[in-house]
Amino acid sequence: MTPRATRAAAQVKRSLSPAPAAPTPKRTPKRTPVKREPSASPAKVKAEPIVTPRKRKAGSASPLTDIEDEKPTPKSAKSPATLRDRKLNNHTKFSSSSIFPTFLHPTPEECKLAHSILSRLHGERIRPAQVVASKERAGCGDSPSVLDALVRTILSQNTSDANSTRAKLSMDAAYGGSDEWEAIVAGGQPKLEEAIRCGGLSAIKSKVILNILDQAKEKYGSYTLDSLHEASTEDAMAELLALKGVGPKTASCVLLFCLQRDDFAVDTHVQRITGLLGWHPKSSNREQTYAHLNERIPAEDKYGLHILFVLHGKVCAECKAGGRNAGQCELRRAFKGGVGVKEEEGEVKAEEVKGEELQEMEDDKKGIVQDVSIVS
């Protein structure tokens, strides 16, 4: 091959070879500003919109959100689907043991001491042989009719005895008597709301009452729950808690007064005073206090202690809502050093007291004294 032919062949070979610019794309990303912008990291771009929000949503979900969430997430799938299931599960879990197993107060001796002091101060309270529905006051659970007992208890919530009585008498007048369930249902919610307006929270209470009546009719075929008189205490409590709108306090009142079972209902007065005595942890809410005290207090003391705690909480200047410890209350002196509630925490301002307690304070100022032999 001649030199000219050799040069021509080499030129053709070079034209067919890969271009030497191939390494350039590899060097180009290194010269871009990507590495100088930390927030532009590919890993972080993926994590921010996808991973992080999911973690925040799952970790901060409230119990209410879990109940209302219709999407079956792994967490909510293990939780009760409804409030009814939650109520029943909580009751079953602590129906035979205290919710605070290491909190050893009150002892039976402490219960006897408190019962003795309160009986001396306010008179002994003995369960009546027969339950009679009063035509002069609403009371709380003092009716042989389970439905009537439920309605009376609902009317007594978050108001004074005077207001709940006015609401009950107004309702009876509007429908021609007590236990007129068919007339109440036929009249509808607006009429019932107007009839019990004087008792407060009438919009809510009227809906709850009608809802309970509907549930009773659907399950038993008539407006009655009186079969609970024959049920065991455990079954009766479960049946009451299964009703939408009925919580542990309302169910406990019906058990204690209507069904005459040994149960220890916890209202705002009982919660406050037993805390002052050191009978439950300071952080305990009302439902937890009920679960704890219902196991700790002897059966024979439950009826009398409940009534006397409520009465004492209304009339004792040191133990009532907003009262200050002056060292004169015999009950508080007997249990000095209680760890349930610090003294300064019991000295609250009037505006911090719940609505029902404020109403009771107003009644006291007006000189209104209610019969509390049957109480909420």
mmCIF file of C-alpha atoms in Angstrom:
data_model
loop_
_atom_site.group_PDB
_atom_site.id
_atom_site.type_symbol
_atom_site.label_atom_id
_atom_site.label_comp_id
_atom_site.label_asym_id
_atom_site.label_seq_id
_atom_site.Cartn_x
_atom_site.Cartn_y
_atom_site.Cartn_z
ATOM 1 C CA MET A 1 0.000 0.000 0.000
ATOM 2 C CA THR A 2 1.325 3.419 -0.973
ATOM 3 C CA PRO A 3 1.850 6.124 1.680
ATOM 4 C CA ARG A 4 -1.099 8.035 0.286
ATOM 5 C CA ALA A 5 -3.365 5.016 0.567
ATOM 6 C CA THR A 6 -2.161 4.387 4.131
ATOM 7 C CA ARG A 7 -3.058 7.941 5.192
ATOM 8 C CA ALA A 8 -6.505 7.637 3.602
ATOM 9 C CA ALA A 9 -7.210 4.379 5.417
ATOM 10 C CA ALA A 10 -6.181 5.912 8.766
ATOM 11 C CA GLN A 11 -8.494 8.879 8.206
ATOM 12 C CA VAL A 12 -11.447 6.569 7.506
ATOM 13 C CA LYS A 13 -10.680 4.563 10.650
ATOM 14 C CA ARG A 14 -10.643 7.695 12.790
ATOM 15 C CA SER A 15 -14.002 8.810 11.387
ATOM 16 C CA LEU A 16 -15.577 5.484 12.343
ATOM 17 C CA SER A 17 -14.182 5.462 15.895
ATOM 18 C CA PRO A 18 -16.345 6.738 18.923
ATOM 19 C CA ALA A 19 -16.109 10.445 19.476
ATOM 20 C CA PRO A 20 -13.652 11.420 22.234
ATOM 21 C CA ALA A 21 -16.373 13.672 23.787
ATOM 22 C CA ALA A 22 -17.997 10.704 25.620
ATOM 23 C CA PRO A 23 -16.414 11.467 29.035
ATOM 24 C CA THR A 24 -17.804 15.008 28.963
ATOM 25 C CA PRO A 25 -21.371 14.096 30.215
ATOM 26 C CA LYS A 26 -19.810 12.321 33.216
ATOM 27 C CA ARG A 27 -17.924 15.444 34.192
ATOM 28 C CA THR A 28 -20.857 17.791 33.589
ATOM 29 C CA PRO A 29 -22.900 16.904 36.778
ATOM 30 C CA LYS A 30 -19.793 17.479 38.852
ATOM 31 C CA ARG A 31 -19.544 21.020 37.552
ATOM 32 C CA THR A 32 -23.270 21.831 38.130
ATOM 33 C CA PRO A 33 -24.384 23.651 41.331
ATOM 34 C CA VAL A 34 -26.273 20.566 42.580
ATOM 35 C CA LYS A 35 -23.617 19.595 45.117
ATOM 36 C CA ARG A 36 -23.500 23.161 46.449
ATOM 37 C CA GLU A 37 -27.301 23.089 47.214
ATOM 38 C CA PRO A 38 -27.828 20.675 50.152
ATOM 39 C CA SER A 39 -31.648 20.799 49.927
ATOM 40 C CA ALA A 40 -31.486 19.499 46.344
ATOM 41 C CA SER A 41 -30.219 16.063 47.379
ATOM 42 C CA PRO A 42 -32.230 13.374 45.558
ATOM 43 C CA ALA A 43 -32.759 11.406 48.791
ATOM 44 C CA LYS A 44 -34.218 14.401 50.599
ATOM 45 C CA VAL A 45 -36.492 15.323 47.739
ATOM 46 C CA LYS A 46 -38.092 11.883 47.949
ATOM 47 C CA ALA A 47 -38.342 11.850 51.750
ATOM 48 C CA GLU A 48 -40.028 15.209 52.263
ATOM 49 C CA PRO A 49 -43.256 14.762 50.284
ATOM 50 C CA ILE A 50 -43.756 11.051 50.962
ATOM 51 C CA VAL A 51 -42.214 9.723 54.165
ATOM 52 C CA THR A 52 -42.338 12.643 56.590
ATOM 53 C CA PRO A 53 -46.049 13.571 56.298
ATOM 54 C CA ARG A 54 -47.064 9.943 56.779
ATOM 55 C CA LYS A 55 -45.060 9.719 59.971
ATOM 56 C CA ARG A 56 -46.622 12.907 61.370
ATOM 57 C CA LYS A 57 -50.151 11.752 60.536
ATOM 58 C CA ALA A 58 -49.788 8.351 62.137
ATOM 59 C CA GLY A 59 -47.999 9.607 65.224
ATOM 60 C CA SER A 60 -50.306 12.482 66.093
ATOM 61 C CA ALA A 61 -53.705 10.899 65.526
ATOM 62 C CA SER A 62 -56.053 11.486 68.467
ATOM 63 C CA PRO A 63 -58.454 8.799 69.792
ATOM 64 C CA LEU A 64 -61.336 10.730 68.282
ATOM 65 C CA THR A 65 -59.630 10.723 64.892
ATOM 66 C CA ASP A 66 -59.116 6.974 65.157
ATOM 67 C CA ILE A 67 -62.816 6.461 65.826
ATOM 68 C CA GLU A 68 -64.011 8.614 62.962
ATOM 69 C CA ASP A 69 -61.379 7.459 60.452
ATOM 70 C CA GLU A 70 -63.011 5.116 57.949
ATOM 71 C CA LYS A 71 -59.726 4.036 56.346
ATOM 72 C CA PRO A 72 -58.470 0.742 57.851
ATOM 73 C CA THR A 73 -54.907 1.660 58.807
ATOM 74 C CA PRO A 74 -52.888 -0.943 60.752
ATOM 75 C CA LYS A 75 -53.228 1.114 63.954
ATOM 76 C CA SER A 76 -56.956 1.763 63.752
ATOM 77 C CA ALA A 77 -57.653 -1.843 62.759
ATOM 78 C CA LYS A 78 -56.566 -2.943 66.239
ATOM 79 C CA SER A 79 -58.646 -0.283 67.978
ATOM 80 C CA PRO A 80 -62.415 -0.509 68.715
ATOM 81 C CA ALA A 81 -64.356 0.841 65.763
ATOM 82 C CA THR A 82 -66.984 2.674 67.783
ATOM 83 C CA LEU A 83 -67.397 4.578 71.029
ATOM 84 C CA ARG A 84 -69.746 1.827 72.188
ATOM 85 C CA ASP A 85 -66.986 -0.765 71.829
ATOM 86 C CA ARG A 86 -64.555 1.494 73.663
ATOM 87 C CA LYS A 87 -66.966 1.935 76.576
ATOM 88 C CA LEU A 88 -67.595 -1.794 76.853
ATOM 89 C CA ASN A 89 -63.922 -2.701 76.496
ATOM 90 C CA ASN A 90 -62.855 -0.218 79.173
ATOM 91 C CA HIS A 91 -65.522 -1.468 81.550
ATOM 92 C CA THR A 92 -64.680 -5.128 80.974
ATOM 93 C CA LYS A 93 -60.963 -4.497 81.397
ATOM 94 C CA PHE A 94 -61.319 -2.929 84.849
ATOM 95 C CA SER A 95 -64.506 -4.567 86.142
ATOM 96 C CA SER A 96 -62.625 -6.992 88.381
ATOM 97 C CA SER A 97 -59.442 -5.099 89.245
ATOM 98 C CA SER A 98 -58.363 -1.531 89.913
ATOM 99 C CA ILE A 99 -57.094 0.576 87.052
ATOM 100 C CA PHE A 100 -54.316 1.675 89.452
ATOM 101 C CA PRO A 101 -53.195 -1.642 91.026
ATOM 102 C CA THR A 102 -50.280 -0.072 92.925
ATOM 103 C CA PHE A 103 -52.380 2.773 94.365
ATOM 104 C CA LEU A 104 -53.590 1.232 97.627
ATOM 105 C CA HIS A 105 -56.053 3.885 98.795
ATOM 106 C CA PRO A 106 -58.666 3.935 100.035
ATOM 107 C CA THR A 107 -58.374 0.991 102.377
ATOM 108 C CA PRO A 108 -61.558 -0.523 103.850
ATOM 109 C CA GLU A 109 -60.662 1.160 107.142
ATOM 110 C CA GLU A 110 -60.361 4.559 105.455
ATOM 111 C CA CYS A 111 -63.764 4.064 103.843
ATOM 112 C CA LYS A 112 -65.328 3.242 107.209
ATOM 113 C CA LEU A 113 -63.713 6.301 108.780
ATOM 114 C CA ALA A 114 -64.961 8.661 106.073
ATOM 115 C CA HIS A 115 -68.426 7.105 106.205
ATOM 116 C CA SER A 116 -68.531 7.522 109.970
ATOM 117 C CA ILE A 117 -67.435 11.173 109.886
ATOM 118 C CA LEU A 118 -69.869 12.130 107.126
ATOM 119 C CA SER A 119 -72.760 10.300 108.796
ATOM 120 C CA ARG A 120 -72.069 12.213 111.995
ATOM 121 C CA LEU A 121 -71.948 15.514 110.106
ATOM 122 C CA HIS A 122 -74.918 15.031 107.776
ATOM 123 C CA GLY A 123 -76.878 12.061 109.054
ATOM 124 C CA GLU A 124 -76.701 8.448 107.992
ATOM 125 C CA ARG A 125 -78.029 7.529 104.554
ATOM 126 C CA ILE A 126 -79.686 4.127 104.211
ATOM 127 C CA ARG A 127 -80.893 2.602 100.971
ATOM 128 C CA PRO A 128 -84.725 2.488 100.847
ATOM 129 C CA ALA A 129 -86.375 -0.917 100.710
ATOM 130 C CA GLN A 130 -88.349 0.104 97.632
ATOM 131 C CA VAL A 131 -87.638 2.634 94.902
ATOM 132 C CA VAL A 132 -90.424 5.170 94.412
ATOM 133 C CA ALA A 133 -90.479 7.695 91.580
ATOM 134 C CA SER A 134 -90.860 11.190 92.991
ATOM 135 C CA LYS A 135 -93.458 13.476 91.429
ATOM 136 C CA GLU A 136 -91.893 16.557 93.012
ATOM 137 C CA ARG A 137 -88.240 16.348 91.999
ATOM 138 C CA ALA A 138 -86.173 14.839 89.214
ATOM 139 C CA GLY A 139 -83.532 13.245 91.387
ATOM 140 C CA CYS A 140 -81.160 10.878 89.684
ATOM 141 C CA GLY A 141 -82.126 7.302 89.063
ATOM 142 C CA ASP A 142 -84.808 7.243 91.774
ATOM 143 C CA SER A 143 -87.452 5.446 89.729
ATOM 144 C CA PRO A 144 -88.373 1.772 89.365
ATOM 145 C CA SER A 145 -88.626 2.326 85.591
ATOM 146 C CA VAL A 146 -85.173 1.983 84.046
ATOM 147 C CA LEU A 147 -86.064 4.326 81.182
ATOM 148 C CA ASP A 148 -87.432 6.928 83.586
ATOM 149 C CA ALA A 149 -84.316 6.568 85.741
ATOM 150 C CA LEU A 150 -82.135 7.143 82.680
ATOM 151 C CA VAL A 151 -84.105 10.229 81.641
ATOM 152 C CA ARG A 152 -83.952 11.702 85.149
ATOM 153 C CA THR A 153 -80.208 11.116 85.284
ATOM 154 C CA ILE A 154 -79.683 12.747 81.887
ATOM 155 C CA LEU A 155 -81.736 15.773 82.941
ATOM 156 C CA SER A 156 -79.567 16.123 86.058
ATOM 157 C CA GLN A 157 -76.312 16.366 84.116
ATOM 158 C CA ASN A 158 -74.419 19.677 84.167
ATOM 159 C CA THR A 159 -77.107 21.573 86.034
ATOM 160 C CA SER A 160 -78.453 22.080 89.545
ATOM 161 C CA ASP A 161 -81.071 19.952 91.282
ATOM 162 C CA ALA A 162 -83.497 22.849 91.006
ATOM 163 C CA ASN A 163 -83.067 23.143 87.243
ATOM 164 C CA SER A 164 -83.302 19.412 86.562
ATOM 165 C CA THR A 165 -86.492 19.261 88.628
ATOM 166 C CA ARG A 166 -87.981 22.147 86.662
ATOM 167 C CA ALA A 167 -87.112 20.354 83.423
ATOM 168 C CA LYS A 168 -88.683 17.068 84.581
ATOM 169 C CA LEU A 169 -91.900 18.731 85.764
ATOM 170 C CA SER A 170 -92.099 20.759 82.548
ATOM 171 C CA MET A 171 -91.664 17.617 80.455
ATOM 172 C CA ASP A 172 -94.363 15.754 82.385
ATOM 173 C CA ALA A 173 -96.735 18.687 81.946
ATOM 174 C CA ALA A 174 -96.053 18.889 78.207
ATOM 175 C CA TYR A 175 -96.837 15.206 77.627
ATOM 176 C CA GLY A 176 -99.545 14.613 80.211
ATOM 177 C CA GLY A 177 -97.525 12.682 82.763
ATOM 178 C CA SER A 178 -94.369 10.676 83.374
ATOM 179 C CA ASP A 179 -93.242 7.756 81.206
ATOM 180 C CA GLU A 180 -95.297 8.933 78.216
ATOM 181 C CA TRP A 181 -92.678 7.592 75.841
ATOM 182 C CA GLU A 182 -94.862 7.175 72.761
ATOM 183 C CA ALA A 183 -96.098 10.752 73.047
ATOM 184 C CA ILE A 184 -92.535 12.004 73.513
ATOM 185 C CA VAL A 185 -91.332 10.193 70.385
ATOM 186 C CA ALA A 186 -94.367 11.276 68.356
ATOM 187 C CA GLY A 187 -93.862 14.908 69.390
ATOM 188 C CA GLY A 188 -90.379 15.006 67.935
ATOM 189 C CA GLN A 189 -87.150 16.631 69.067
ATOM 190 C CA PRO A 190 -88.196 20.324 68.844
ATOM 191 C CA LYS A 191 -91.097 19.836 71.264
ATOM 192 C CA LEU A 192 -88.986 17.895 73.763
ATOM 193 C CA GLU A 193 -86.185 20.433 73.529
ATOM 194 C CA GLU A 194 -88.596 23.238 74.349
ATOM 195 C CA ALA A 195 -90.142 21.276 77.223
ATOM 196 C CA ILE A 196 -86.796 20.753 78.980
ATOM 197 C CA ARG A 197 -85.169 24.047 77.990
ATOM 198 C CA CYS A 198 -85.263 25.344 81.575
ATOM 199 C CA GLY A 199 -82.879 22.548 82.609
ATOM 200 C CA GLY A 200 -80.035 23.617 80.329
ATOM 201 C CA LEU A 201 -78.364 21.853 77.393
ATOM 202 C CA SER A 202 -81.835 21.034 76.085
ATOM 203 C CA ALA A 203 -80.742 20.534 72.473
ATOM 204 C CA ILE A 204 -78.250 17.841 73.439
ATOM 205 C CA LYS A 205 -80.333 16.192 76.148
ATOM 206 C CA SER A 206 -83.470 15.980 73.993
ATOM 207 C CA LYS A 207 -81.549 14.199 71.231
ATOM 208 C CA VAL A 208 -79.972 11.772 73.702
ATOM 209 C CA ILE A 209 -83.344 10.944 75.285
ATOM 210 C CA LEU A 210 -85.020 10.303 71.926
ATOM 211 C CA ASN A 211 -82.042 8.242 70.791
ATOM 212 C CA ILE A 212 -82.278 6.038 73.882
ATOM 213 C CA LEU A 213 -86.022 5.553 73.342
ATOM 214 C CA ASP A 214 -85.414 4.530 69.726
ATOM 215 C CA GLN A 215 -82.739 2.036 70.774
ATOM 216 C CA ALA A 216 -84.993 0.500 73.426
ATOM 217 C CA LYS A 217 -87.894 0.132 70.979
ATOM 218 C CA GLU A 218 -85.665 -1.377 68.311
ATOM 219 C CA LYS A 219 -84.159 -3.970 70.647
ATOM 220 C CA TYR A 220 -87.116 -4.897 72.854
ATOM 221 C CA GLY A 221 -90.091 -4.010 70.692
ATOM 222 C CA SER A 222 -91.443 -1.530 73.240
ATOM 223 C CA TYR A 223 -90.294 1.435 75.295
ATOM 224 C CA THR A 224 -88.855 -0.425 78.259
ATOM 225 C CA LEU A 225 -85.562 -1.545 79.745
ATOM 226 C CA ASP A 226 -87.085 -3.106 82.846
ATOM 227 C CA SER A 227 -85.673 -6.530 81.998
ATOM 228 C CA LEU A 228 -82.426 -5.210 83.482
ATOM 229 C CA HIS A 229 -83.935 -5.704 86.936
ATOM 230 C CA GLU A 230 -83.426 -9.433 86.377
ATOM 231 C CA ALA A 231 -79.958 -9.142 84.854
ATOM 232 C CA SER A 232 -76.699 -9.518 86.731
ATOM 233 C CA THR A 233 -74.918 -6.309 87.686
ATOM 234 C CA GLU A 234 -72.247 -6.951 85.066
ATOM 235 C CA ASP A 235 -74.782 -7.629 82.314
ATOM 236 C CA ALA A 236 -76.912 -4.638 83.315
ATOM 237 C CA MET A 237 -73.906 -2.321 83.182
ATOM 238 C CA ALA A 238 -72.885 -3.678 79.774
ATOM 239 C CA GLU A 239 -76.435 -3.222 78.465
ATOM 240 C CA LEU A 240 -76.584 0.373 79.685
ATOM 241 C CA LEU A 241 -73.166 1.254 78.279
ATOM 242 C CA ALA A 242 -74.212 -0.193 74.929
ATOM 243 C CA LEU A 243 -76.786 2.606 74.627
ATOM 244 C CA LYS A 244 -75.552 5.574 72.624
ATOM 245 C CA GLY A 245 -75.453 8.613 74.896
ATOM 246 C CA VAL A 246 -75.000 6.657 78.144
ATOM 247 C CA GLY A 247 -71.606 6.821 79.842
ATOM 248 C CA PRO A 248 -70.205 5.156 82.978
ATOM 249 C CA LYS A 249 -71.498 7.843 85.375
ATOM 250 C CA THR A 250 -75.081 7.701 84.077
ATOM 251 C CA ALA A 251 -75.058 3.902 83.987
ATOM 252 C CA SER A 252 -73.608 3.735 87.497
ATOM 253 C CA CYS A 253 -76.346 6.018 88.869
ATOM 254 C CA VAL A 254 -79.039 3.797 87.356
ATOM 255 C CA LEU A 255 -77.368 0.732 88.855
ATOM 256 C CA LEU A 256 -77.022 2.334 92.285
ATOM 257 C CA PHE A 257 -80.455 3.924 92.651
ATOM 258 C CA CYS A 258 -82.890 2.297 90.218
ATOM 259 C CA LEU A 259 -81.577 -1.276 90.169
ATOM 260 C CA GLN A 260 -80.327 -1.048 93.787
ATOM 261 C CA ARG A 261 -76.928 -2.568 93.068
ATOM 262 C CA ASP A 262 -73.734 -1.880 94.976
ATOM 263 C CA ASP A 263 -71.997 0.482 92.571
ATOM 264 C CA PHE A 264 -70.065 3.673 93.310
ATOM 265 C CA ALA A 265 -71.056 6.474 90.955
ATOM 266 C CA VAL A 266 -68.512 9.285 90.569
ATOM 267 C CA ASP A 267 -69.771 12.795 89.826
ATOM 268 C CA THR A 268 -67.875 16.077 90.047
ATOM 269 C CA HIS A 269 -68.256 16.289 93.854
ATOM 270 C CA VAL A 270 -67.090 12.715 94.427
ATOM 271 C CA GLN A 271 -64.146 13.239 92.071
ATOM 272 C CA ARG A 272 -63.103 16.427 93.859
ATOM 273 C CA ILE A 273 -63.457 15.246 97.462
ATOM 274 C CA THR A 274 -61.932 11.795 97.009
ATOM 275 C CA GLY A 275 -59.012 13.569 95.373
ATOM 276 C CA LEU A 276 -58.617 15.824 98.403
ATOM 277 C CA LEU A 277 -58.591 12.721 100.607
ATOM 278 C CA GLY A 278 -55.909 11.044 98.497
ATOM 279 C CA TRP A 279 -58.146 8.239 97.276
ATOM 280 C CA HIS A 280 -57.041 8.361 93.663
ATOM 281 C CA PRO A 281 -53.988 9.609 91.731
ATOM 282 C CA LYS A 282 -53.927 13.309 90.970
ATOM 283 C CA SER A 283 -53.935 12.622 87.223
ATOM 284 C CA SER A 284 -56.994 10.372 87.362
ATOM 285 C CA ASN A 285 -60.032 11.486 85.350
ATOM 286 C CA ARG A 286 -63.601 10.769 86.419
ATOM 287 C CA GLU A 287 -63.953 7.473 84.563
ATOM 288 C CA GLN A 288 -60.620 6.222 85.895
ATOM 289 C CA THR A 289 -61.620 7.254 89.409
ATOM 290 C CA TYR A 290 -64.855 5.302 89.040
ATOM 291 C CA ALA A 291 -63.011 2.174 87.895
ATOM 292 C CA HIS A 292 -60.581 2.508 90.815
ATOM 293 C CA LEU A 293 -63.000 3.359 93.632
ATOM 294 C CA ASN A 294 -65.640 0.873 92.549
ATOM 295 C CA GLU A 295 -63.092 -1.854 93.270
ATOM 296 C CA ARG A 296 -61.584 -0.339 96.427
ATOM 297 C CA ILE A 297 -64.712 0.720 98.355
ATOM 298 C CA PRO A 298 -66.557 -2.049 100.243
ATOM 299 C CA ALA A 299 -70.014 -2.830 98.850
ATOM 300 C CA GLU A 300 -71.799 -1.872 102.063
ATOM 301 C CA ASP A 301 -70.297 1.631 101.985
ATOM 302 C CA LYS A 302 -70.963 2.541 98.339
ATOM 303 C CA TYR A 303 -74.534 3.820 98.624
ATOM 304 C CA GLY A 304 -74.049 5.902 101.760
ATOM 305 C CA LEU A 305 -70.625 7.252 100.820
ATOM 306 C CA HIS A 306 -71.775 8.383 97.386
ATOM 307 C CA ILE A 307 -74.728 10.353 98.743
ATOM 308 C CA LEU A 308 -72.742 11.810 101.633
ATOM 309 C CA PHE A 309 -69.815 12.864 99.432
ATOM 310 C CA VAL A 310 -72.207 14.702 97.109
ATOM 311 C CA LEU A 311 -74.020 16.383 99.997
ATOM 312 C CA HIS A 312 -70.760 17.313 101.708
ATOM 313 C CA GLY A 313 -69.385 18.684 98.451
ATOM 314 C CA LYS A 314 -72.354 21.037 98.194
ATOM 315 C CA VAL A 315 -72.514 22.361 101.752
ATOM 316 C CA CYS A 316 -68.968 22.240 103.177
ATOM 317 C CA ALA A 317 -67.309 25.640 102.737
ATOM 318 C CA GLU A 318 -63.887 24.008 102.417
ATOM 319 C CA CYS A 319 -64.814 21.081 100.173
ATOM 320 C CA LYS A 320 -67.333 22.688 97.824
ATOM 321 C CA ALA A 321 -66.339 23.930 94.385
ATOM 322 C CA GLY A 322 -63.998 26.888 94.802
ATOM 323 C CA GLY A 323 -63.666 26.304 98.561
ATOM 324 C CA ARG A 324 -60.485 27.050 100.499
ATOM 325 C CA ASN A 325 -58.871 24.838 103.098
ATOM 326 C CA ALA A 326 -59.174 26.603 106.461
ATOM 327 C CA GLY A 327 -58.361 23.561 108.583
ATOM 328 C CA GLN A 328 -61.893 23.335 109.983
ATOM 329 C CA CYS A 329 -63.336 20.476 107.914
ATOM 330 C CA GLU A 330 -63.347 17.344 110.048
ATOM 331 C CA LEU A 331 -63.185 15.083 107.012
ATOM 332 C CA ARG A 332 -60.144 16.804 105.522
ATOM 333 C CA ARG A 333 -58.394 16.896 108.895
ATOM 334 C CA ALA A 334 -58.846 13.135 109.236
ATOM 335 C CA PHE A 335 -57.142 12.577 105.896
ATOM 336 C CA LYS A 336 -54.544 15.323 106.085
ATOM 337 C CA GLY A 337 -51.688 14.737 103.700
ATOM 338 C CA GLY A 338 -53.754 13.124 100.979
ATOM 339 C CA VAL A 339 -51.723 12.846 97.790
ATOM 340 C CA GLY A 340 -54.623 12.879 95.370
ATOM 341 C CA VAL A 341 -54.980 16.658 95.075
ATOM 342 C CA LYS A 342 -52.698 19.348 96.425
ATOM 343 C CA GLU A 343 -54.420 21.887 98.635
ATOM 344 C CA GLU A 344 -53.553 24.795 96.394
ATOM 345 C CA GLU A 345 -55.104 22.950 93.455
ATOM 346 C CA GLY A 346 -58.395 22.727 95.307
ATOM 347 C CA GLU A 347 -58.489 26.488 95.760
ATOM 348 C CA VAL A 348 -59.740 27.410 92.320
ATOM 349 C CA LYS A 349 -61.331 30.571 91.053
ATOM 350 C CA ALA A 350 -65.062 30.568 90.439
ATOM 351 C CA GLU A 351 -64.652 31.043 86.703
ATOM 352 C CA GLU A 352 -62.615 27.835 86.526
ATOM 353 C CA VAL A 353 -65.392 25.721 88.008
ATOM 354 C CA LYS A 354 -67.602 23.687 85.701
ATOM 355 C CA GLY A 355 -71.064 24.858 84.765
ATOM 356 C CA GLU A 356 -72.952 22.639 87.165
ATOM 357 C CA GLU A 357 -70.803 23.737 90.087
ATOM 358 C CA LEU A 358 -71.249 27.407 89.233
ATOM 359 C CA GLN A 359 -74.995 26.866 89.196
ATOM 360 C CA GLU A 360 -74.868 25.237 92.606
ATOM 361 C CA MET A 361 -72.858 28.158 93.950
ATOM 362 C CA GLU A 362 -75.531 30.524 92.639
ATOM 363 C CA ASP A 363 -78.227 28.433 94.313
ATOM 364 C CA ASP A 364 -76.322 28.644 97.587
ATOM 365 C CA LYS A 365 -76.213 32.435 97.329
ATOM 366 C CA LYS A 366 -79.983 32.487 96.833
ATOM 367 C CA GLY A 367 -80.529 30.214 99.794
ATOM 368 C CA ILE A 368 -81.796 27.299 97.710
ATOM 369 C CA VAL A 369 -81.259 23.994 99.505
ATOM 370 C CA GLN A 370 -82.127 20.849 97.582
ATOM 371 C CA ASP A 371 -83.123 17.429 98.855
ATOM 372 C CA VAL A 372 -80.095 15.324 98.015
ATOM 373 C CA SER A 373 -81.216 11.969 99.363
ATOM 374 C CA ILE A 374 -81.090 10.894 95.720
ATOM 375 C CA VAL A 375 -78.384 12.663 93.767
ATOM 376 C CA SER A 376 -76.586 12.727 90.460
#
